[in-house]
Short mmCIF file of C-alpha atoms in Angstrom, two decimals:
data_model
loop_
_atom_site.label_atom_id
_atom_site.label_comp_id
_atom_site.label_asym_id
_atom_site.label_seq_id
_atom_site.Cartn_x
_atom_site.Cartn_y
_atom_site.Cartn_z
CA UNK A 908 0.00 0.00 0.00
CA UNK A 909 1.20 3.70 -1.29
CA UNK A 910 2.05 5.98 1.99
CA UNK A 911 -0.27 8.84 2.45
CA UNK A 912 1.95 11.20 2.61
CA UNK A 913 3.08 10.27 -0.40
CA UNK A 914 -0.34 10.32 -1.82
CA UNK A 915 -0.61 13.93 -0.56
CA UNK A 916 2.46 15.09 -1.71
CA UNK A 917 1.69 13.04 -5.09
CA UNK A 918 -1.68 15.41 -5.17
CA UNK A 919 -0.78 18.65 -3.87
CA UNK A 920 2.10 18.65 -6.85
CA UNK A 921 -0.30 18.00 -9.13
CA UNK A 922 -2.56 20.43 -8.11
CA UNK A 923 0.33 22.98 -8.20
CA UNK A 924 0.29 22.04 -11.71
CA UNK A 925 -3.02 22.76 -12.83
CA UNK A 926 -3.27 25.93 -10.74
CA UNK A 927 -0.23 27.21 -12.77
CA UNK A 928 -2.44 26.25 -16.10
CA UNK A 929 -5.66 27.81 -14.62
CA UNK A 930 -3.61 30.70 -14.19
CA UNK A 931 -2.46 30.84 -17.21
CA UNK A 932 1.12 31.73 -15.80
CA UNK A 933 4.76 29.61 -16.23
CA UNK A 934 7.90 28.76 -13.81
CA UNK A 935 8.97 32.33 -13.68
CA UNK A 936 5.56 33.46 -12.06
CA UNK A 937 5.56 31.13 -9.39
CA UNK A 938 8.62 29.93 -6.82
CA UNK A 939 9.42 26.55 -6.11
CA UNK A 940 6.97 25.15 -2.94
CA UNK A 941 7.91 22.97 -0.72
CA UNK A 942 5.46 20.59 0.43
CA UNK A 943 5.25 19.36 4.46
CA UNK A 944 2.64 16.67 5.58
CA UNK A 945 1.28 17.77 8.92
CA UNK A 946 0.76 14.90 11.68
CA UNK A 947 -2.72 15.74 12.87
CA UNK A 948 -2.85 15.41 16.85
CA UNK A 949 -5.84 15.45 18.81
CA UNK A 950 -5.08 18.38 21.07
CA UNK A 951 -5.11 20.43 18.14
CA UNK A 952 -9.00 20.08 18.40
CA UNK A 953 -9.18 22.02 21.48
CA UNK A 954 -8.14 25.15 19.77
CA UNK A 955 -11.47 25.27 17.52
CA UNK A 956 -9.90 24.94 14.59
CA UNK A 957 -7.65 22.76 12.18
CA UNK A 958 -6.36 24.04 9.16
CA UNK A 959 -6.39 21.73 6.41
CA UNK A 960 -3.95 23.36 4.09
CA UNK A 961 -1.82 26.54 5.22
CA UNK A 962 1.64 28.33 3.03
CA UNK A 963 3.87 30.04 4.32
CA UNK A 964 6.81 32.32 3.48
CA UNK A 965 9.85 32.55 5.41
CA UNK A 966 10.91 35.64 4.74
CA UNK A 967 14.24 35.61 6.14
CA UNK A 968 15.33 33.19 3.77
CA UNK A 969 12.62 33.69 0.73
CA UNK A 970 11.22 30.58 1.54
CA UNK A 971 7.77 29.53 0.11
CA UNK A 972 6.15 26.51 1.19
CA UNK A 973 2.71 24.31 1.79
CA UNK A 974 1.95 22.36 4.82
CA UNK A 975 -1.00 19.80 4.39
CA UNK A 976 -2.53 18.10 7.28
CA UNK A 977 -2.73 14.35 6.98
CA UNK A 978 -6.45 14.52 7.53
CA UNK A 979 -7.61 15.56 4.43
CA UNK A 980 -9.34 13.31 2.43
CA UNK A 981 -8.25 13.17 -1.39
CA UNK A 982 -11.77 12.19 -2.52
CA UNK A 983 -12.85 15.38 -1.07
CA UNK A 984 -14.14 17.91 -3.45
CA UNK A 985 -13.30 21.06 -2.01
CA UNK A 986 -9.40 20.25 -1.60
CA UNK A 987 -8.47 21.16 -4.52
CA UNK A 988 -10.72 24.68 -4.06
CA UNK A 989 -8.63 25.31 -0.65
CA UNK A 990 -5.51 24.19 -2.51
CA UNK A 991 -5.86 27.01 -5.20
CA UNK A 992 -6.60 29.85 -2.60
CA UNK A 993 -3.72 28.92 -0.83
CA UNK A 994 -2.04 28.94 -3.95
CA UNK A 995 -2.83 32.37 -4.92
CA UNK A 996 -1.17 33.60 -1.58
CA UNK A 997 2.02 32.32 -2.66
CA UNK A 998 1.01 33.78 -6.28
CA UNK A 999 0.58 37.05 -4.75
CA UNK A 1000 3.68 37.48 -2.13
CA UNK A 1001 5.91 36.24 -4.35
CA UNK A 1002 4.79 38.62 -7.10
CA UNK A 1003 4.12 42.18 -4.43
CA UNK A 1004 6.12 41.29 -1.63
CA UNK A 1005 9.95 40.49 -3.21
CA UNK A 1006 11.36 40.19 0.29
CA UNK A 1007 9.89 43.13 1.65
CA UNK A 1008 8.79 42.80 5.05
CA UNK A 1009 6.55 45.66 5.54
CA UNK A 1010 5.07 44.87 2.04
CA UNK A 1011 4.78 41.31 3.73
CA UNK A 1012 2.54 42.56 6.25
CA UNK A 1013 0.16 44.58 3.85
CA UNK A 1014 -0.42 42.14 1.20
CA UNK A 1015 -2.47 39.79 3.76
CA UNK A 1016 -5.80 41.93 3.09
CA UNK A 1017 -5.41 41.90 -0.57
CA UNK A 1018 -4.40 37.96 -1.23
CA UNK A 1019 -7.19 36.92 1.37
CA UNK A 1020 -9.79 39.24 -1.53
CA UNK A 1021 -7.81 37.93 -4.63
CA UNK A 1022 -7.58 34.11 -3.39
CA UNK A 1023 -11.44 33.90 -2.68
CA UNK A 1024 -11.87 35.39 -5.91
CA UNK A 1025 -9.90 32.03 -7.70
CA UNK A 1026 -11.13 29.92 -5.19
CA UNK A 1027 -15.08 30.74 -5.95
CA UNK A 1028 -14.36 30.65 -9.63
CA UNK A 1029 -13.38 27.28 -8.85
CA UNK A 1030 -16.05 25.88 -7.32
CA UNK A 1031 -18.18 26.59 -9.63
CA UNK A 1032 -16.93 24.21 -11.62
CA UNK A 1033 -14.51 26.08 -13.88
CA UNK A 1034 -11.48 24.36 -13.33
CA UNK A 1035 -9.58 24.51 -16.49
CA UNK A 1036 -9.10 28.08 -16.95
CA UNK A 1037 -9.69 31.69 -15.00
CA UNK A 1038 -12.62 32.73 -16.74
CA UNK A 1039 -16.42 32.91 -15.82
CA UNK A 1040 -19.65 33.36 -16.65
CA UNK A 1041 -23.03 34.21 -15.35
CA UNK A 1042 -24.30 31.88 -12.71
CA UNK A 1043 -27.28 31.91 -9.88
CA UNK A 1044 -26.53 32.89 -6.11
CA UNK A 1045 -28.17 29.14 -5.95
CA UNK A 1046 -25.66 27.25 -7.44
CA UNK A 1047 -24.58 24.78 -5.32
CA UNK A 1048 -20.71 24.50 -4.76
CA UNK A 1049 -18.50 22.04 -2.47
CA UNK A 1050 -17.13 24.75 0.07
CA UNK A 1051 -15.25 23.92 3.70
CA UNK A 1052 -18.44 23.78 5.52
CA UNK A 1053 -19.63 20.82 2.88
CA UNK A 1054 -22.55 21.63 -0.17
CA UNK A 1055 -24.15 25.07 -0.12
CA UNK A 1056 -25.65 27.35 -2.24
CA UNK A 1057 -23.63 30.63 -2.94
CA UNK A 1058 -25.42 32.51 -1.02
CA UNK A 1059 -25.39 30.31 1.70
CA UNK A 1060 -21.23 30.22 1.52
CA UNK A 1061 -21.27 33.92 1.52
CA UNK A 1062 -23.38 34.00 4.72
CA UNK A 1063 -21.15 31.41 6.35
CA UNK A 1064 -18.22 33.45 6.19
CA UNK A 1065 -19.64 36.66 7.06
CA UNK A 1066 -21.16 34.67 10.10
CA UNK A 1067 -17.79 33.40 10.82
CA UNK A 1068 -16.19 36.38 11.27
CA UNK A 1069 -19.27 37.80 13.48
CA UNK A 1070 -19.13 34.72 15.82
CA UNK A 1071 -14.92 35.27 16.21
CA UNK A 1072 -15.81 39.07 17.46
CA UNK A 1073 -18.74 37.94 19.38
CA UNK A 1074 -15.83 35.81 21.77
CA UNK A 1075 -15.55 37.97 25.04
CA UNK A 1076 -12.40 37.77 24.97
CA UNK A 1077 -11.96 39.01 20.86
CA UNK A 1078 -8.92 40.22 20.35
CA UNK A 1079 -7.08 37.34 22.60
CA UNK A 1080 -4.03 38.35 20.23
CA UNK A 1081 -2.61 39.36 16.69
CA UNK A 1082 -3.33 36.60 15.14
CA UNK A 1083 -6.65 36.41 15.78
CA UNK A 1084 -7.31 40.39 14.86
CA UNK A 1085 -5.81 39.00 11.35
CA UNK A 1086 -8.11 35.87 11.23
CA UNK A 1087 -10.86 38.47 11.18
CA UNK A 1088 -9.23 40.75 8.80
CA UNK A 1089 -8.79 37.59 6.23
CA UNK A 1090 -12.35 36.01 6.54
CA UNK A 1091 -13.72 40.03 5.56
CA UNK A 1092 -11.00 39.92 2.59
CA UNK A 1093 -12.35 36.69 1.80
CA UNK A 1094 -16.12 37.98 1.75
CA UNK A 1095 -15.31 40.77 -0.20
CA UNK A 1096 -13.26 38.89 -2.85
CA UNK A 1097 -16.40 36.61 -3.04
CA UNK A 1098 -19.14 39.22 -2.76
CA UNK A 1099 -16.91 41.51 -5.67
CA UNK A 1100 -17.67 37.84 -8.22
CA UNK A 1101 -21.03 37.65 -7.01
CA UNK A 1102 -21.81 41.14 -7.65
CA UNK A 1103 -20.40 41.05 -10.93
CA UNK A 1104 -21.67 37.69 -12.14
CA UNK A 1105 -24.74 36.16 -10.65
CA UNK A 1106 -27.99 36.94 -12.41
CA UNK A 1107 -29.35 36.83 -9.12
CA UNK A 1108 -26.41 39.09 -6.57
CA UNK A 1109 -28.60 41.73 -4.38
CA UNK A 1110 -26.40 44.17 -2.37
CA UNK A 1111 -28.67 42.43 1.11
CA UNK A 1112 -26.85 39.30 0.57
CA UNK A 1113 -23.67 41.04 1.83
CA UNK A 1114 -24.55 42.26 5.51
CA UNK A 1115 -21.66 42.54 8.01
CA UNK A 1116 -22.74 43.00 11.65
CA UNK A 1117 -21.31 46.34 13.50
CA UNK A 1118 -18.85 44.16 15.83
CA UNK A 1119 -17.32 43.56 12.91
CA UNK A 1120 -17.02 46.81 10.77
CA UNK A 1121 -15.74 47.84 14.07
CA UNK A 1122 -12.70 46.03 13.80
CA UNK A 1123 -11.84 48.38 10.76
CA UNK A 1124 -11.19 50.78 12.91
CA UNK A 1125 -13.91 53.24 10.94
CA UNK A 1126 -12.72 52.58 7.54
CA UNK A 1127 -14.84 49.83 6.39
CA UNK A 1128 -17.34 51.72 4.65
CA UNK A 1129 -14.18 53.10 2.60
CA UNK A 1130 -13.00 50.00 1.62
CA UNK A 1131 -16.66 48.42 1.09
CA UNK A 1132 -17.25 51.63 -1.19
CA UNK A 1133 -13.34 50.95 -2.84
CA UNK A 1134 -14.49 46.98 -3.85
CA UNK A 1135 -17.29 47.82 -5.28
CA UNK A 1136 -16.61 50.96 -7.51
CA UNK A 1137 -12.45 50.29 -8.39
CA UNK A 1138 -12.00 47.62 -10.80
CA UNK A 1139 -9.08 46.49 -10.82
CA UNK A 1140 -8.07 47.03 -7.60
CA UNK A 1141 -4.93 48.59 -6.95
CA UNK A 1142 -2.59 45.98 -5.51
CA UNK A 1143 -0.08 48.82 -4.30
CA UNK A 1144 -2.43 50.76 -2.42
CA UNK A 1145 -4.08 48.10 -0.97
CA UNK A 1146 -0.82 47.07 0.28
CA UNK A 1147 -0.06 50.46 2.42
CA UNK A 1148 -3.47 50.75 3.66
CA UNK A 1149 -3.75 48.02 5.43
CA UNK A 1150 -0.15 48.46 6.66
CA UNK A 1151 -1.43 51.01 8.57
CA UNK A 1152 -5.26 49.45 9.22
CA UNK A 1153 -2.81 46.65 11.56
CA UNK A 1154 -0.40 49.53 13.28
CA UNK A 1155 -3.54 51.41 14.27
CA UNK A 1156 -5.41 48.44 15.34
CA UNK A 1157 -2.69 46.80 17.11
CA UNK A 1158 -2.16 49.98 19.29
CA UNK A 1159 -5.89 50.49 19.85
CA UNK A 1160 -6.22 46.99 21.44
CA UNK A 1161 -3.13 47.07 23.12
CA UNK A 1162 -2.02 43.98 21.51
CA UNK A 1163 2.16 42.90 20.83
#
């Protein structure tokens, strides 16, 4: 019998390859990823969460890697979905960033916007090429939290993000502030394909609770307004502004 990890490896590589195609893009667009199988251990359970698939890029040594947990299942559906988001981040760093550790820091709200974008557009079922057409808000699509309509996906991950500020003790730390920041990304990046593409997209199918705009520190409306009127986005000034979204949100919750 084949290993797993082998399997996984075997799969994410492949995977890797048909992203690049999707994309459209070659060797010189992309940096070489190393692949890491994660050991799943029960106490990870206790934290509410377990990623499935997370990159990362170690900046010190322009590093770019993939780390899969050795729970997924291969026959799953959505993998491949998560695999291209997390994809795109390395896409994106590795085309904004160039070492750049202040650029580092700003690209997170852009890639989360950008990788929700190519992760939607794969779901729904266009997986040879980055192109789409028009399609219902209920079209159903394999997403993390199983089958669900569009509209249903886009409510989950609002609602996610609502439940994480809801916690009494919201922001616990940096990391969490961020986890907020990336689900919003995400909804916008989703909300921005809806908008643009479903027969069916009404501008009530995209309601953030206060606790939430809150986070953004007063400029969410700006940004809202900038998603849905700029097209493309600027990448650069994306970058800077939410540079300084995190420096005045880490010093308004007191966080380090």
């Amino acid at each position: 019998m084949v290993n797993k990890e082998i399997l996984i490896e075997q799969y994410t590589k492949s995977m890797l390859k048909k992203y690049m195609q999707f994309m459209n893009i070659d060797n010189n667009d992309m940096p070489d990823v190393k692949i890491y199988i994660h050991n799943f251990n029960e106490k990870e359970l206790k934290k509410g969460f377990v990623s499935l698939a997370k990159q990362d890029y170690d900046i010190s040594n322009d590093k770019y890697s993939i780390t899969i947990n050795d729970i997924v299942k291969l026959s799953d559906p959505y993998l491949s979905s998560l695999l291209f988001h997390e994809f795109t981040h390395i896409f994106d760093t590795y085309k904004y960033v160039s070492g750049d550790k202040n650029r580092n820091a700003g690209i997170k709200g852009y890639t989360e916007f950008h990788a929700a974008q190519i992760e939607l557009i794969h779901m729904l079922e266009n997986e040879r090429e980055c192109t789409i057409s028009s399609f219902s808000m209920n079209d159903e699509i394999e997403t993390i939290y199983g089958k669900q309509s569009v509209k249903e996906y886009l409510f989950s991950r609002i609602n996610s993000a609502s439940e994480i500020c809801g916690r009494t003790d919201f922001p616990h730390d940096i990391a969490t502030l961020s986890t907020v920041y990336g689900i919003v990304y995400n909804c916008w990046g989703i909300e921005d394909i809806c908008r643009r593409y479903a027969t069916d997209y009404r501008e009530a199918d995209f309601n953030v609770s206060n606790s939430v705009k809150q986070v953004f520190n007063g400029v969410f409306d700006v940004l809202n307004k900038y998603f849905k009127e700029v097209e493309p986005v600027d990448v650069n000034l994306l970058i800077e502004f939410h540079q300084k979204m995190i420096i005045s949100s880490v010093q308004k919750y007191k966080l380090s």
